[in-house]
Tab-separated table of C-alpha atoms in Angstrom:
chain	number	residue	atom	x	y	z
A	1	MET	CA	53.349	-5.832	118.481
A	2	ALA	CA	52.933	-7.781	115.245
A	3	ARG	CA	54.763	-6.449	112.235
A	4	PRO	CA	52.450	-5.270	109.364
A	5	SER	CA	52.155	-7.644	106.473
A	6	PHE	CA	54.179	-7.187	103.298
A	7	LEU	CA	51.152	-6.068	101.278
A	8	ARG	CA	50.190	-3.484	103.892
A	9	ARG	CA	53.751	-2.123	103.944
A	10	PHE	CA	53.875	-2.077	100.126
A	11	PHE	CA	50.597	-0.235	99.625
A	12	GLY	CA	51.357	2.116	102.531
A	13	GLY	CA	54.685	3.037	100.951
A	14	LEU	CA	53.028	3.406	97.552
A	15	TRP	CA	50.393	5.733	99.022
A	16	ARG	CA	53.065	7.875	100.707
A	17	ALA	CA	54.983	8.067	97.420
A	18	ILE	CA	51.836	9.137	95.568
A	19	THR	CA	51.160	11.797	98.232
A	20	VAL	CA	54.682	13.189	97.923
A	21	LEU	CA	54.420	13.183	94.107
A	22	ARG	CA	51.015	14.915	94.256
A	23	LEU	CA	52.335	17.655	96.540
A	24	ALA	CA	55.410	18.093	94.355
A	25	LEU	CA	53.261	18.432	91.215
A	26	ALA	CA	50.898	20.869	92.969
A	27	ASN	CA	53.848	23.033	94.047
A	28	LEU	CA	55.318	22.880	90.545
A	29	LEU	CA	52.016	23.964	88.981
A	30	PHE	CA	51.747	26.790	91.509
A	31	ILE	CA	55.228	28.028	90.558
A	32	VAL	CA	54.357	27.821	86.853
A	33	ALA	CA	51.174	29.834	87.500
A	34	LEU	CA	53.186	32.506	89.315
A	35	VAL	CA	55.628	32.721	86.416
A	36	LEU	CA	52.759	33.046	83.923
A	37	LEU	CA	51.149	35.811	85.961
A	38	TYR	CA	54.494	37.608	86.145
A	39	LEU	CA	54.903	37.402	82.368
A	40	VAL	CA	51.334	38.635	81.832
A	41	PHE	CA	51.779	41.685	84.048
A	42	THR	CA	55.295	42.538	82.866
A	43	GLY	CA	54.635	41.965	79.187
A	44	GLY	CA	56.968	38.992	78.783
A	45	PRO	CA	60.599	38.299	79.556
A	46	SER	CA	62.663	41.307	80.487
A	47	ARG	CA	64.499	42.653	77.452
A	48	GLU	CA	66.764	45.629	77.166
A	49	LEU	CA	65.475	48.483	75.057
A	50	PRO	CA	67.213	49.058	71.706
A	51	GLU	CA	69.767	51.840	71.410
A	52	ARG	CA	67.652	53.593	68.770
A	53	ALA	CA	63.938	53.074	68.208
A	54	ALA	CA	60.542	54.683	67.797
A	55	LEU	CA	58.001	54.826	70.561
A	56	LEU	CA	55.009	52.858	69.261
A	57	LEU	CA	51.679	54.285	70.362
A	58	ALA	CA	49.263	51.501	69.346
A	59	PRO	CA	46.430	51.441	71.887
A	60	ALA	CA	44.205	48.365	71.524
A	61	GLY	CA	40.578	48.578	72.605
A	62	ARG	CA	39.223	51.515	74.563
A	63	VAL	CA	41.219	54.337	76.144
A	64	VAL	CA	39.866	54.859	79.663
A	65	ASP	CA	40.598	56.888	82.784
A	66	GLU	CA	40.370	53.804	84.986
A	67	ARG	CA	40.466	50.151	83.998
A	68	SER	CA	37.520	47.918	84.806
A	69	ARG	CA	37.896	44.898	87.048
A	70	VAL	CA	39.365	41.917	85.179
A	71	GLU	CA	38.647	38.323	86.111
A	72	PRO	CA	41.936	36.575	87.040
A	73	LEU	CA	41.434	33.716	84.570
A	74	ALA	CA	40.955	36.211	81.733
A	75	LEU	CA	44.589	37.252	82.142
A	76	LEU	CA	45.727	33.847	80.894
A	77	GLY	CA	43.981	34.176	77.519
A	78	ASP	CA	44.938	36.203	74.481
A	79	PRO	CA	43.849	39.838	74.917
A	80	SER	CA	41.144	41.006	72.506
A	81	PRO	CA	40.677	44.633	71.369
A	82	ALA	CA	36.962	44.173	72.025
A	83	THR	CA	37.596	43.901	75.778
A	84	ALA	CA	41.023	45.552	76.117
A	85	GLU	CA	41.429	48.827	77.982
A	86	VAL	CA	44.337	51.277	77.970
A	87	ARG	CA	44.804	53.919	80.641
A	88	LEU	CA	45.023	57.460	79.295
A	89	ARG	CA	47.612	58.311	81.961
A	90	ASP	CA	49.912	55.558	80.646
A	91	LEU	CA	49.812	56.993	77.118
A	92	ILE	CA	50.588	60.505	78.344
A	93	ASP	CA	53.404	59.369	80.655
A	94	ALA	CA	55.023	57.253	77.924
A	95	VAL	CA	54.991	60.153	75.446
A	96	ASP	CA	56.396	62.621	77.996
A	97	ARG	CA	59.077	60.165	79.124
A	98	ALA	CA	60.147	59.471	75.526
A	99	ALA	CA	60.346	63.149	74.585
A	100	ASP	CA	63.665	63.606	76.407
A	101	ASP	CA	65.009	60.109	75.756
A	102	PRO	CA	67.906	60.185	73.242
A	103	ALA	CA	67.220	56.526	72.363
A	104	ILE	CA	63.758	57.449	71.033
A	105	SER	CA	64.134	59.016	67.601
A	106	ALA	CA	60.466	59.203	66.567
A	107	LEU	CA	56.921	58.423	67.618
A	108	VAL	CA	54.723	56.137	65.519
A	109	ILE	CA	50.935	56.068	65.998
A	110	ASP	CA	49.163	52.892	64.864
A	111	THR	CA	45.376	53.089	65.193
A	112	ASP	CA	44.290	49.788	63.607
A	113	GLU	CA	43.183	48.219	66.929
A	114	LEU	CA	41.866	51.377	68.596
A	115	LEU	CA	38.135	51.095	69.270
A	116	TYR	CA	37.433	54.291	71.180
A	117	LEU	CA	39.394	57.304	72.394
A	118	GLY	CA	36.908	60.146	72.633
A	119	LEU	CA	37.184	63.879	72.240
A	120	SER	CA	37.894	64.754	75.866
A	121	ARG	CA	40.716	62.214	76.226
A	122	LEU	CA	42.273	63.289	72.935
A	123	GLN	CA	42.254	66.884	74.172
A	124	GLU	CA	44.319	65.704	77.141
A	125	LEU	CA	46.672	63.502	75.111
A	126	ALA	CA	47.256	66.112	72.378
A	127	PRO	CA	49.392	68.470	74.549
A	128	ALA	CA	51.738	65.566	75.377
A	129	LEU	CA	52.136	64.865	71.663
A	130	GLU	CA	52.754	68.576	71.103
A	131	ARG	CA	55.497	68.516	73.750
A	132	PHE	CA	57.052	65.551	71.941
A	133	ARG	CA	56.944	67.358	68.580
A	134	ALA	CA	58.558	70.411	70.172
A	135	THR	CA	61.750	68.366	70.659
A	136	GLY	CA	62.112	68.113	66.876
A	137	LYS	CA	61.397	64.386	66.717
A	138	PRO	CA	58.932	63.331	63.995
A	139	VAL	CA	55.483	61.908	64.716
A	140	ILE	CA	54.055	59.559	62.076
A	141	ALA	CA	50.628	57.916	62.020
A	142	ARG	CA	49.710	54.925	59.853
A	143	GLY	CA	46.556	52.910	59.383
A	144	ASP	CA	44.911	50.539	56.952
A	145	TYR	CA	41.628	52.367	57.555
A	146	PHE	CA	40.709	55.299	59.777
A	147	THR	CA	37.435	55.497	61.650
A	148	GLN	CA	36.350	58.927	62.772
A	149	ASP	CA	37.710	58.311	66.271
A	150	GLN	CA	40.972	56.771	65.015
A	151	TYR	CA	41.542	59.732	62.713
A	152	LEU	CA	41.238	62.147	65.618
A	153	LEU	CA	44.370	60.530	67.100
A	154	ALA	CA	46.155	60.037	63.775
A	155	VAL	CA	45.773	63.681	62.824
A	156	GLN	CA	48.017	64.656	65.753
A	157	ALA	CA	50.962	63.334	63.710
A	158	ASP	CA	53.176	65.353	61.371
A	159	THR	CA	52.661	62.743	58.633
A	160	VAL	CA	49.532	60.616	58.192
A	161	ILE	CA	49.921	57.440	56.107
A	162	LEU	CA	46.889	55.576	54.736
A	163	HIS	CA	46.880	52.240	52.904
A	164	PRO	CA	46.132	52.693	49.161
A	165	HIS	CA	43.140	50.339	49.523
A	166	GLY	CA	41.963	51.985	52.736
A	167	ALA	CA	39.497	54.742	53.461
A	168	LEU	CA	38.733	57.546	55.882
A	169	ALA	CA	35.256	57.344	57.411
A	170	LEU	CA	34.070	60.797	58.491
A	171	GLU	CA	30.329	61.144	59.053
A	172	GLY	CA	29.748	63.571	61.914
A	173	PHE	CA	28.062	62.937	65.261
A	174	ALA	CA	24.544	61.628	65.782
A	175	SER	CA	22.245	60.434	68.543
A	176	TYR	CA	19.841	57.526	68.073
A	177	LEU	CA	17.006	56.463	70.374
A	178	ASN	CA	14.448	53.664	70.261
A	179	TYR	CA	10.784	54.502	70.892
A	180	PHE	CA	8.311	51.940	72.233
A	181	ARG	CA	4.858	53.550	72.515
A	182	ASP	CA	3.268	51.386	69.796
A	183	ALA	CA	4.798	48.239	71.268
A	184	LEU	CA	3.465	49.110	74.727
A	185	ASP	CA	0.014	49.805	73.253
A	186	LYS	CA	-0.030	46.380	71.589
A	187	LEU	CA	0.973	44.799	74.897
A	188	SER	CA	-1.754	46.797	76.733
A	189	VAL	CA	0.847	48.456	78.944
A	190	THR	CA	-0.104	51.905	80.224
A	191	MET	CA	2.655	54.343	81.221
A	192	HIS	CA	1.976	56.947	83.905
A	193	VAL	CA	4.583	59.727	83.812
A	194	PHE	CA	4.812	62.533	86.370
A	195	ARG	CA	7.150	65.426	85.609
A	196	ALA	CA	7.823	68.973	86.697
A	197	GLY	CA	9.382	71.728	84.617
A	198	GLU	CA	10.237	71.821	80.930
A	199	HIS	CA	12.364	69.638	78.647
A	200	LYS	CA	11.917	66.418	80.618
A	201	SER	CA	12.620	63.813	77.979
A	202	ILE	CA	13.684	60.731	79.923
A	203	ALA	CA	10.253	59.080	79.480
A	204	GLU	CA	9.783	60.029	75.804
A	205	PRO	CA	10.789	56.562	74.489
A	206	PHE	CA	7.770	55.113	76.368
A	207	THR	CA	5.233	57.811	75.480
A	208	ARG	CA	6.159	58.774	71.897
A	209	MET	CA	7.232	57.236	68.598
A	210	ASP	CA	9.635	60.058	67.695
A	211	MET	CA	11.797	62.728	69.294
A	212	SER	CA	10.001	65.839	70.501
A	213	GLU	CA	10.941	69.236	69.078
A	214	ASP	CA	12.353	70.363	72.439
A	215	GLU	CA	14.546	67.269	72.638
A	216	LYS	CA	15.667	67.749	69.038
A	217	ALA	CA	16.783	71.291	69.845
A	218	ILE	CA	18.718	70.190	72.932
A	219	THR	CA	20.334	67.224	71.181
A	220	ARG	CA	21.232	69.298	68.128
A	221	ALA	CA	22.890	71.917	70.362
A	222	TRP	CA	25.284	69.546	72.134
A	223	LEU	CA	26.002	67.505	68.984
A	224	GLU	CA	26.905	70.654	67.044
A	225	ASP	CA	29.097	71.838	69.908
A	226	LEU	CA	31.040	68.542	70.024
A	227	TRP	CA	31.289	68.333	66.235
A	228	GLY	CA	32.541	71.914	66.129
A	229	GLN	CA	35.334	70.949	68.536
A	230	TYR	CA	36.193	67.920	66.396
A	231	THR	CA	36.369	69.810	63.103
A	232	THR	CA	38.325	72.679	64.674
A	233	LEU	CA	40.946	70.263	66.006
A	234	VAL	CA	41.291	68.430	62.678
A	235	GLU	CA	41.323	71.546	60.504
A	236	ALA	CA	43.919	73.216	62.724
A	237	ARG	CA	46.230	70.184	62.666
A	238	ARG	CA	45.870	69.698	58.884
A	239	ALA	CA	46.073	73.436	58.091
A	240	LEU	CA	42.708	73.271	56.336
A	241	PRO	CA	40.282	76.187	55.955
A	242	ALA	CA	37.296	76.359	58.256
A	243	GLY	CA	34.465	74.221	56.926
A	244	ALA	CA	36.742	71.856	54.968
A	245	ILE	CA	35.664	68.780	56.937
A	246	ASP	CA	31.964	69.570	56.535
A	247	ALA	CA	32.497	70.107	52.812
A	248	HIS	CA	34.314	66.770	52.528
A	249	ILE	CA	31.363	64.971	54.144
A	250	ASN	CA	28.492	66.887	52.550
A	251	ASP	CA	29.931	66.634	49.010
A	252	TYR	CA	31.343	63.121	49.453
A	253	PRO	CA	29.515	61.420	46.533
A	254	GLN	CA	30.615	64.053	44.005
A	255	ARG	CA	34.175	64.221	45.360
A	256	LEU	CA	34.460	60.426	45.379
A	257	ALA	CA	33.267	60.206	41.771
A	258	ALA	CA	35.873	62.794	40.764
A	259	GLU	CA	38.583	60.510	42.176
A	260	GLY	CA	37.347	57.484	40.263
A	261	GLY	CA	35.535	56.012	43.266
A	262	ASP	CA	38.803	55.652	45.230
A	263	PRO	CA	38.272	56.807	48.870
A	264	ALA	CA	42.002	56.713	49.660
A	265	LYS	CA	42.792	59.060	46.759
A	266	LEU	CA	39.963	61.333	47.870
A	267	ALA	CA	41.435	61.553	51.394
A	268	LEU	CA	44.792	62.482	49.844
A	269	ALA	CA	43.255	65.012	47.444
A	270	ASP	CA	41.352	66.727	50.252
A	271	GLY	CA	44.497	67.054	52.355
A	272	LEU	CA	43.330	64.670	55.070
A	273	VAL	CA	46.333	62.323	54.702
A	274	ASP	CA	49.878	62.838	53.423
A	275	ARG	CA	50.867	59.525	51.851
A	276	LEU	CA	49.238	56.407	50.404
A	277	LEU	CA	51.578	53.519	51.200
A	278	SER	CA	51.160	49.775	51.492
A	279	ARG	CA	52.344	48.124	54.696
A	280	GLU	CA	55.665	47.164	53.082
A	281	ALA	CA	56.226	50.652	51.675
A	282	ALA	CA	55.179	52.258	54.973
A	283	ASN	CA	57.646	50.044	56.838
A	284	ALA	CA	60.476	51.050	54.482
A	285	TYR	CA	59.590	54.708	55.007
A	286	LEU	CA	59.534	54.275	58.791
A	287	VAL	CA	62.866	52.446	58.805
A	288	GLU	CA	64.364	55.496	57.124
A	289	VAL	CA	62.685	57.940	59.515
A	290	VAL	CA	63.490	55.984	62.682
A	291	GLY	CA	66.993	55.101	61.535
A	292	ALA	CA	66.909	51.520	62.785
A	293	ALA	CA	65.411	48.138	61.881
A	294	ASP	CA	65.037	44.864	63.783
A	295	ASP	CA	66.235	41.421	62.693
A	296	ASP	CA	63.096	40.923	60.580
A	297	GLY	CA	63.585	44.167	58.676
A	298	ARG	CA	60.756	46.005	60.452
A	299	PHE	CA	61.317	49.484	61.792
A	300	GLU	CA	62.662	49.313	65.329
A	301	ALA	CA	59.866	50.189	67.753
A	302	VAL	CA	59.140	49.886	71.450
A	303	PRO	CA	55.465	49.560	72.493
A	304	PHE	CA	54.478	52.296	74.915
A	305	ASP	CA	53.556	49.902	77.752
A	306	ARG	CA	56.853	48.017	77.583
A	307	TYR	CA	58.733	51.321	77.333
A	308	LEU	CA	56.965	52.703	80.387
A	309	ALA	CA	57.667	49.526	82.373
A	310	ARG	CA	61.388	49.749	81.575
A	311	ARG	CA	61.955	53.508	81.748
A	312	GLY	CA	59.494	54.495	84.452
A	313	ARG	CA	57.241	57.519	84.591
A	314	PRO	CA	58.519	61.046	83.943
A	315	GLY	CA	59.467	63.520	86.630
A	316	THR	CA	60.189	63.186	90.314
A	317	PRO	CA	57.920	64.027	93.267
A	318	GLN	CA	58.238	67.637	94.352
A	319	ALA	CA	58.444	68.761	97.938
A	320	GLY	CA	55.428	70.475	99.483
A	321	LYS	CA	51.730	70.106	98.834
A	322	ARG	CA	50.424	68.066	95.910
A	323	VAL	CA	47.142	67.696	94.040
A	324	ALA	CA	45.542	64.254	94.282
A	325	VAL	CA	43.331	62.925	91.484
A	326	VAL	CA	40.499	60.541	92.379
A	327	THR	CA	38.850	58.839	89.392
A	328	ALA	CA	35.165	57.945	89.411
A	329	ALA	CA	34.469	55.942	86.245
A	330	GLY	CA	31.339	54.033	85.261
A	331	PRO	CA	27.691	54.051	86.338
A	332	LEU	CA	26.870	55.165	89.882
A	333	PHE	CA	25.564	52.677	92.458
A	334	SER	CA	25.141	52.551	96.201
A	335	GLY	CA	27.458	50.446	98.354
A	336	GLU	CA	30.820	48.957	97.375
A	337	ARG	CA	31.849	48.509	93.733
A	338	ASP	CA	34.882	47.227	91.819
A	339	PRO	CA	36.795	49.436	89.341
A	340	GLY	CA	34.679	50.140	86.254
A	341	ALA	CA	31.712	51.316	88.328
A	342	ILE	CA	31.207	53.998	90.970
A	343	GLY	CA	30.183	52.687	94.375
A	344	ALA	CA	29.039	55.417	96.764
A	345	GLU	CA	30.720	53.898	99.817
A	346	THR	CA	33.871	53.039	97.851
A	347	LEU	CA	34.201	56.592	96.526
A	348	VAL	CA	33.537	58.184	99.923
A	349	ARG	CA	36.209	55.995	101.519
A	350	GLN	CA	38.733	56.935	98.813
A	351	LEU	CA	38.032	60.643	99.231
A	352	ARG	CA	38.413	60.431	103.005
A	353	GLN	CA	41.673	58.502	102.743
A	354	VAL	CA	43.134	61.046	100.331
A	355	ALA	CA	41.880	63.997	102.372
A	356	ASP	CA	43.629	62.609	105.474
A	357	GLU	CA	47.035	62.548	103.757
A	358	PRO	CA	49.053	65.479	105.162
A	359	ASP	CA	50.796	66.423	101.889
A	360	VAL	CA	47.591	66.693	99.818
A	361	GLY	CA	46.600	70.314	99.291
A	362	ALA	CA	43.709	69.749	96.893
A	363	ILE	CA	41.662	66.961	95.335
A	364	VAL	CA	40.488	66.725	91.723
A	365	LEU	CA	37.489	64.407	91.327
A	366	ARG	CA	37.632	63.107	87.762
A	367	ILE	CA	34.179	61.868	86.729
A	368	ASP	CA	33.447	59.719	83.667
A	369	SER	CA	29.908	58.467	84.125
A	370	PRO	CA	26.750	58.062	82.077
């Protein structure tokens, strides 16, 4: 058999070398991707927790019962509060775990990146914060500006700090709807609505240009009920008389003028916050309260998610029967659905799997759906 020519041997060897190099680079990139995914899910390189620090409760984005499905490539980008989600259970577990931890000397609430918590979730988180306060450790909240929802969390602290150039935005609850009857008339679209019984308002946006009196009465009832819960929680935590929050909102222009047009001073005067401190002054105050500072001079703090990853969740499983919680979050659809929506077949399968577990004595179906 004739020996291959020199050029054929040269290019054949070059091709094999390129193939080996390509495979080596592909394997190297795969390993790098695995490392990046590990760092994303673990919050960065493993670091020991400081000997003395505050637990930092700074939820970014929305607090939810169940996280929505996340596209894998989105994990490689910088997280944005607009799309971030924080599990309520993680917040509660971190607070309960830190309550008995001698290394945690205080709890600091930072609400600047919180977009939405909600009344029902706060009512579940508040007892955990109360258990933490019962240990004698201080709870401090700080913010450059408090929205109504952010303030509901901040008010759970013993001390509420607001930036001197900040403000507290309380305005009550409202419900807004768009009505399209005139638009449909101009488009020559005729709506045929069939209904049975009273107070059927789902089609009103297509048949009216305003809210009916029956719908106003129903909406006003549930808004007043929710607002009553909000004001009761805030007034109880701030030791304010009943009606103080409504008076603050209803008389806001006059009260603001009396404080020289300074909303931060008004919040302080009305007893809604305890201190007006810049970020630098707030940090100095927190260093003193926590009793420790990092290398940059900031108060020593451990974010709740990193703390939970290092310390683990509180308590140990008890022998005997247990209660299982199945979460159904999002709009309801038929078929299979990813987290963030309720798929009928997905939910049924989950319930059957949990029901078949021998140590489950009861099931709580937790529903958060529009």
